[in-house]
Coordinates of C-alpha atoms in Angstrom, one line a residue:
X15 CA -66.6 162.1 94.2
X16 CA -66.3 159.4 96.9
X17 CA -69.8 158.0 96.1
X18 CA -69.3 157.4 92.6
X19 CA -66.3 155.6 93.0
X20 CA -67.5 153.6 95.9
X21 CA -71.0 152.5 95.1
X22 CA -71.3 153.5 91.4
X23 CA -70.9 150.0 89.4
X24 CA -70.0 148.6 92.8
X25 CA -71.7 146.3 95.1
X26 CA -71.9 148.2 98.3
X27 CA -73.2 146.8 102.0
X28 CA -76.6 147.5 100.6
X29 CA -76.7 144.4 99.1
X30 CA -75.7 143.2 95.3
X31 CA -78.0 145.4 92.7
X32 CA -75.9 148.3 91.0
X33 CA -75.0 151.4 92.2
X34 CA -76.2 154.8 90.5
X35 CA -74.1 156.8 88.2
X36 CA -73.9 160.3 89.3
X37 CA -71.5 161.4 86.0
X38 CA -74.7 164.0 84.3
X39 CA -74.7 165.9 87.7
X40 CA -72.1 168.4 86.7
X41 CA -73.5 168.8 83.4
X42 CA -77.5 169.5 85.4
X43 CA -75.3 171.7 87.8
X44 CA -73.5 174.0 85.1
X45 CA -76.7 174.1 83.6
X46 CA -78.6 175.4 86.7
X47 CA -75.6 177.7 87.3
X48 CA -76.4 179.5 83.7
X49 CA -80.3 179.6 84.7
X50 CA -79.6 181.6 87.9
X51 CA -77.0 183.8 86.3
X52 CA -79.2 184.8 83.4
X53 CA -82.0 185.1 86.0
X54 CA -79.7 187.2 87.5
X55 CA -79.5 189.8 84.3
X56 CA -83.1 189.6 83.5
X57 CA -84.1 190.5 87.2
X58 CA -81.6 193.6 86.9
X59 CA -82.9 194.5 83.6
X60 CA -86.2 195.2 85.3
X61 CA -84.9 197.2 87.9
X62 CA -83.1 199.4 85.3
X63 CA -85.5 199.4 82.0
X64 CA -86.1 203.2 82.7
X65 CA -82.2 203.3 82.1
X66 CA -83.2 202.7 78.4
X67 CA -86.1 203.2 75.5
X68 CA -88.7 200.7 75.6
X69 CA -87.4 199.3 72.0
X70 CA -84.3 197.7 73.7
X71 CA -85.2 196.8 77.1
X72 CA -87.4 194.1 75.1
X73 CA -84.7 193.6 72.8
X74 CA -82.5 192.2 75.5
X75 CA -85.3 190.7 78.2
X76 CA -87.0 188.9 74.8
X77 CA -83.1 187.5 74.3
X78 CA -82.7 186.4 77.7
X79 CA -86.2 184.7 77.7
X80 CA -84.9 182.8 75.0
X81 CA -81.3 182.1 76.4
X82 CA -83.4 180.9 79.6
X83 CA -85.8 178.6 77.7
X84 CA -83.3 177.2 75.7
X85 CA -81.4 175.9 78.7
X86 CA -84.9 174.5 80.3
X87 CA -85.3 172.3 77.2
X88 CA -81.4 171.2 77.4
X89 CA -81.6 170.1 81.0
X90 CA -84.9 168.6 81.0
X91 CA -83.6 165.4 79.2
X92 CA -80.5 165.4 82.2
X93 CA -83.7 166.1 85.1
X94 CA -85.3 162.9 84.2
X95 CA -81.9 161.1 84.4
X96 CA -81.1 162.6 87.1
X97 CA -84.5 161.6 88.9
X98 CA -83.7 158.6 88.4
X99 CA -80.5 157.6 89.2
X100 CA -81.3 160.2 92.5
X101 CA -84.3 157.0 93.0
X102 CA -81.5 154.5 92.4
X103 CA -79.6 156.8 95.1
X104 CA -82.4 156.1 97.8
X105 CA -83.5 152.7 97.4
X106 CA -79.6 152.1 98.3
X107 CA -79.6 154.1 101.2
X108 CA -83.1 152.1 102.2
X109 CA -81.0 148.9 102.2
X110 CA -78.3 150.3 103.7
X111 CA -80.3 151.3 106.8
X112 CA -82.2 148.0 106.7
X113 CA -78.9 146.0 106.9
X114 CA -77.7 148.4 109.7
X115 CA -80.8 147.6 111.5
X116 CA -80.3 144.0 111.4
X117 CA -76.5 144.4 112.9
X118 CA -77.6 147.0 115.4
X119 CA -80.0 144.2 116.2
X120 CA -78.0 141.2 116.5
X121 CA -75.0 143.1 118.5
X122 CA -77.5 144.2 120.9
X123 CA -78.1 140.3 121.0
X124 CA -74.7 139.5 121.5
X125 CA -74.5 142.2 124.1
X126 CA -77.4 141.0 126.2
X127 CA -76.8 137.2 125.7
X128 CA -73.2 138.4 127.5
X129 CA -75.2 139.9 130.1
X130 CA -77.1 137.3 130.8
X131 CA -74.0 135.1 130.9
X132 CA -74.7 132.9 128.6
X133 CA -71.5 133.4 126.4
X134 CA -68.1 134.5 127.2
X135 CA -66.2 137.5 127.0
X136 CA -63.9 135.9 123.9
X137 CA -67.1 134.1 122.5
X138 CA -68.6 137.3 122.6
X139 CA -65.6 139.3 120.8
X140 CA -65.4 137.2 118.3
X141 CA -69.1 137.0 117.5
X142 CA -69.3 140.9 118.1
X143 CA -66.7 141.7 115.8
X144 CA -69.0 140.6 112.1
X145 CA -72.1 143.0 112.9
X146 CA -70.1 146.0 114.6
X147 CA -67.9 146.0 111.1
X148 CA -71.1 145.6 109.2
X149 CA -72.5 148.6 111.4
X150 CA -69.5 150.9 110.7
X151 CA -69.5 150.1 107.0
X152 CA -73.2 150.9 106.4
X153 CA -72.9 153.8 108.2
X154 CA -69.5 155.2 106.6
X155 CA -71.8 154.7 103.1
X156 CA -74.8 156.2 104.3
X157 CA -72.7 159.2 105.0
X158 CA -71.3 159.6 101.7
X159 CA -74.9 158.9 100.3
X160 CA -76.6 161.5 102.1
X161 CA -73.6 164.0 101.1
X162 CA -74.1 162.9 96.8
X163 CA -78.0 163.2 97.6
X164 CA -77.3 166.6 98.4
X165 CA -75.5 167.2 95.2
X166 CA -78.4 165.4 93.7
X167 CA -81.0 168.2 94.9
X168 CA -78.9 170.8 94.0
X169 CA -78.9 169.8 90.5
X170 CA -82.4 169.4 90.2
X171 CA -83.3 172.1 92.0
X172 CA -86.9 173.7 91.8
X173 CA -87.7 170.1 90.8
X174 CA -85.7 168.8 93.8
X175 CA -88.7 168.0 96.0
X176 CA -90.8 165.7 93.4
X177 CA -88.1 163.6 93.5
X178 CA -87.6 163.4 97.2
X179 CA -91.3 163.6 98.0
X180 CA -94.4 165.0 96.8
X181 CA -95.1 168.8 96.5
X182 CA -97.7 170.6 98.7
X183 CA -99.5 171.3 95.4
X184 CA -99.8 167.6 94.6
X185 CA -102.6 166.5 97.2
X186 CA -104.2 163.7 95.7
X187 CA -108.0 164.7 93.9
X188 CA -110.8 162.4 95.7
X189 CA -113.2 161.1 93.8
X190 CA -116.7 161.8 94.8
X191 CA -118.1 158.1 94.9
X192 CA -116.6 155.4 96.5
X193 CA -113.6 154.1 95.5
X194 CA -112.7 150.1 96.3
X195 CA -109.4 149.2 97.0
X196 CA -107.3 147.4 94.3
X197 CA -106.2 144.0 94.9
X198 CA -102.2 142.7 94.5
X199 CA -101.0 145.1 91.6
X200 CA -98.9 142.4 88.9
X201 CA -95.7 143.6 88.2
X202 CA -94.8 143.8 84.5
X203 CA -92.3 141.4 82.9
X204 CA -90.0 144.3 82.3
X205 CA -88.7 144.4 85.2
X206 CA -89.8 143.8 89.2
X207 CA -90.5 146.2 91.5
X208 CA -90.6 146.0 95.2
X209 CA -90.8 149.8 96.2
X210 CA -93.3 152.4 94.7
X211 CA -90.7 154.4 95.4
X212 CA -87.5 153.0 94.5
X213 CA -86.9 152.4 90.4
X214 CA -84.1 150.3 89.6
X215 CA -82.9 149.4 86.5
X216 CA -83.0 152.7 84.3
X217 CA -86.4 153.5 84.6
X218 CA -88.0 150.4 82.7
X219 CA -89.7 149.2 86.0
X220 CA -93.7 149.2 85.2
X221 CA -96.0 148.3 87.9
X222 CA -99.5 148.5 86.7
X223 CA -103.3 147.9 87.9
X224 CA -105.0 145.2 85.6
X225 CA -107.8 146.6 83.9
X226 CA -110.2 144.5 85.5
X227 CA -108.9 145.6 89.1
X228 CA -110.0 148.7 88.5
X229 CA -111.7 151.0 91.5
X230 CA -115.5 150.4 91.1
X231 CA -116.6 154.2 91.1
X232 CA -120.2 155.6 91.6
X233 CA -122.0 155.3 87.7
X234 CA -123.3 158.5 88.2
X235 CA -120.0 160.2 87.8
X236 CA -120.1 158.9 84.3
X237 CA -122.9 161.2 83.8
X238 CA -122.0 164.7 82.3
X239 CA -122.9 167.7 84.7
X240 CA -125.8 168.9 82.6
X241 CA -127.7 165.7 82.7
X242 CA -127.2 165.8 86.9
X243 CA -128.8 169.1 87.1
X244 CA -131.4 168.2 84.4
X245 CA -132.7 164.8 86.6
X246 CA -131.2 165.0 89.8
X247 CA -132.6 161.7 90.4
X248 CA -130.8 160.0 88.1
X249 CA -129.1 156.7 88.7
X250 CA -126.8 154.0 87.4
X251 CA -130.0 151.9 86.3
X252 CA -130.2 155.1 84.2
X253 CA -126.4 155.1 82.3
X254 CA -125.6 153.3 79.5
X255 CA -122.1 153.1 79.4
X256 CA -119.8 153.0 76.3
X257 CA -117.2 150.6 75.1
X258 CA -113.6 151.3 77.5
X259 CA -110.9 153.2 75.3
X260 CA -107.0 151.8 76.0
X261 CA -103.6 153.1 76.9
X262 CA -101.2 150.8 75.2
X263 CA -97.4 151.1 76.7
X264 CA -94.6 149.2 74.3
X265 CA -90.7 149.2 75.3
X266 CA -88.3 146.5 75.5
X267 CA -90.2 144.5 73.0
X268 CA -93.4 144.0 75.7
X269 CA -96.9 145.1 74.7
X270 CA -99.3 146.1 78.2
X271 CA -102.6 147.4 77.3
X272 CA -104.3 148.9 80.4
X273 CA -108.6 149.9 80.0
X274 CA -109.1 153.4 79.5
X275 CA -113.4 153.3 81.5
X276 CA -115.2 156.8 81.6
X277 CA -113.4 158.2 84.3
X278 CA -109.9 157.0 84.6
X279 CA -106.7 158.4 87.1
X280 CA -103.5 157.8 85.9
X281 CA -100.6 158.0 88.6
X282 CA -97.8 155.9 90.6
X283 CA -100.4 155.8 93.5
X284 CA -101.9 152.0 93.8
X285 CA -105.5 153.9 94.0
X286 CA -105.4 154.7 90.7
X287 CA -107.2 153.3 87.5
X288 CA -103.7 153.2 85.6
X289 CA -100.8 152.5 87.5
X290 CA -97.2 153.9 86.5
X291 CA -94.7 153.3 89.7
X292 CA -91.6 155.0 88.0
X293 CA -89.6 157.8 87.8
X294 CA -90.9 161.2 87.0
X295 CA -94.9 159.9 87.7
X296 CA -96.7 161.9 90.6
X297 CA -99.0 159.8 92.7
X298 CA -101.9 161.7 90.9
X299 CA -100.9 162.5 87.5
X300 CA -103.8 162.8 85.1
X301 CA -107.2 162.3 84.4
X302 CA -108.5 160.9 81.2
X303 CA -112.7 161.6 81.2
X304 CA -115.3 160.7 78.7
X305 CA -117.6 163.7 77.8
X306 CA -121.7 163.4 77.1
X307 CA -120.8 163.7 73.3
X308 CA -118.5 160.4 73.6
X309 CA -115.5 162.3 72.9
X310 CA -112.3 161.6 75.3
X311 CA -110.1 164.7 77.4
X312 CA -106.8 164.1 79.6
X313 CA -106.0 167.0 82.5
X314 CA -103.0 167.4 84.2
X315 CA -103.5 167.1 88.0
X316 CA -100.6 169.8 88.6
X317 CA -98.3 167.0 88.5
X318 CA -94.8 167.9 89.0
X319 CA -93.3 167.3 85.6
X320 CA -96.1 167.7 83.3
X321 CA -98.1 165.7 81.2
X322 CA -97.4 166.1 77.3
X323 CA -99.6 165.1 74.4
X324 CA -98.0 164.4 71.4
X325 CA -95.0 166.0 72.4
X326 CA -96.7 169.0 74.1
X327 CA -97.2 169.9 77.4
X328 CA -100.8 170.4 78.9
X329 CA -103.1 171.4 80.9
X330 CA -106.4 170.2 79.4
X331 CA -107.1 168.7 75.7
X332 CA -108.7 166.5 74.1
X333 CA -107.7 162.8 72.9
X334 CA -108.0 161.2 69.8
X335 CA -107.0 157.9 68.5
X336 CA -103.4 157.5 68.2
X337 CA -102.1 160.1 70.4
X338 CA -99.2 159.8 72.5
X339 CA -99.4 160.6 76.1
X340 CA -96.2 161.1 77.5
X341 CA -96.2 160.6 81.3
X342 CA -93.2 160.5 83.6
X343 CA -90.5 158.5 81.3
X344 CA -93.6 156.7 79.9
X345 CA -95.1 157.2 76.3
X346 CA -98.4 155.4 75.7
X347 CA -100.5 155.5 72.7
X348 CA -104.3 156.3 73.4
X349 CA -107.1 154.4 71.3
X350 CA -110.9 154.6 71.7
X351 CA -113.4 151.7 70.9
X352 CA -113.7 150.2 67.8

């Protein structure tokens, strides 16, 4: 393709970090094909198992089941890379269309300054000629970006709009007391980040909350259900609460240990307790919550790809110490208080 030769390894008008590589789509996109096709099969299966006895229809529809799952766990490894080398993809056409601004900008300038008769005709040529090449070139690349994003989508398909945006499903839980605003997130020493939304550098970018940033919520919510109903009157004076559990991330050598306190969100979204801005991490991820008999659970907040616990996706379990919570491309290792 045009892209990959243009801006992949390449610097392009965008400015001087790296292109994307784009060289797993057609693996992702073969994949997808043999998903639909065998879709395809299992769909006209059903509208033909009176065709055959009961024995075989489930014979071939528990086959194709497997065929299909198969190739789910074959590209989900290629969707993550594909994420984000597709975030890679954007945060170059973001620069791209910041640079244009600038020479849209400054040959209106030129333009006006001509007007007004303060430079001449040739000055003006010859200053015109730098930001109306610029404007073509960005624009020529933003084209051949917004054609490989397409291929991009394609690949990923049903998973196409968590990486363009978030899903309709993924509205992000409030929490019922107030919530205070964090102060200047610190960027990890992995890597810098600039944009929530725009991971560079494989996926290593962390951006995280300190632990002692944390939103002050209501104490109340610390207290389990039961004990509300029991003495609706009851207060923060009242709540005694324990020791904060950790989530300890370690790649590339770094150690970053973030608080784990009663009631703790875990997301890309600056609101939350625990802050992963990278690829694959939905704005509101999980929940990690401390129960009345001190014990630890993590919930999935339908994020859009999951949140596994050692190694398995969940919806709801319960944590103990030493378990690996997989979020996004992140794997952090829960402990509770010693």
């Amino acid at each position: 393709m045009a892209t990959s030769q243009t801006l992949q390894g390449k610097k392009a008008a965008g400015g001087d970090a790296p292109g994307f590589d784009a060289s797993v789509l057609e693996a992702l996109l073969d994949l997808g094909a043999r998903e639909r096709q065998l879709e395809e099969f299992r769909q006209k299966a059903e509208t033909r198992r009176e065709a055959v006895s009961a024995a075989v229809y489930a014979r071939v529809t528990a086959d194709y089941e497997k065929r299909l799952a198969a190739l789910r766990t074959e590209a989900a490894p290629l969707k993550r890379r594909v994420r984000t080398e597709y975030q890679k993809l954007k945060a170059i056409a973001d620069r791209l269309r910041a640079r244009a601004d600038t020479a849209r900008l400054d040959k209106e300038e030129l333009e006006f300054r001509r007007d007004l008769g303060e430079i001449e005709l040739s000055e003006f040529e010859s200053k015109v000629a730098a930001p109306t090449a610029l404007l073509e070139q960005c624009q020529a690349e933003l084209n051949t970006l917004e054609q490989e994003g397409a291929r991009f989508l394609e690949a990923l398909g049903p998973d196409a709009e968590g990486a363009s945006g978030e899903s309709a499903d993924e509205q992000i839980p409030q929490v019922s007391g107030p919530v205070a605003q964090p102060q200047a997130p610190v960027v990890s020493s992995v890597a810098a980040a600039h944009d929530h939304d725009s991971m560079e550098g494989g996926g290593a970018t962390v951006l995280v909350t300190p632990s002692d940033l944390a939103p002050a919520l209501d104490a109340t919510q610390y207290l389990p259900p039961e004990a509300l109903i029991a003495d609706p009157g009851a207060t923060a004076a009242a709540v005694t609460l324990p020791p904060d559990a950790a989530l300890v991330l370690e790649e590339h050598g770094a150690s970053t240990q973030f608080k784990v306190p009663p009631l703790t969100y875990i997301g890309r979204s600056d609101t939350n307790q625990v802050q992963l801005a990278r690829a694959g991490v939905s704005r509101r991820h999980a929940l990690i919550s401390l129960a009345a008999d001190g014990s630890y659970s993590i919930k999935d907040l339908q994020s859009q790809n999951g949140t596994l616990v050692n190694g398995h996706v969940i919806a709801e379990t319960r944590l103990n110490d030493g378990d690996k919570v997989t979020i996004g491309d992140a794997e952090l290792t829960f402990r509770t208080p010693k």
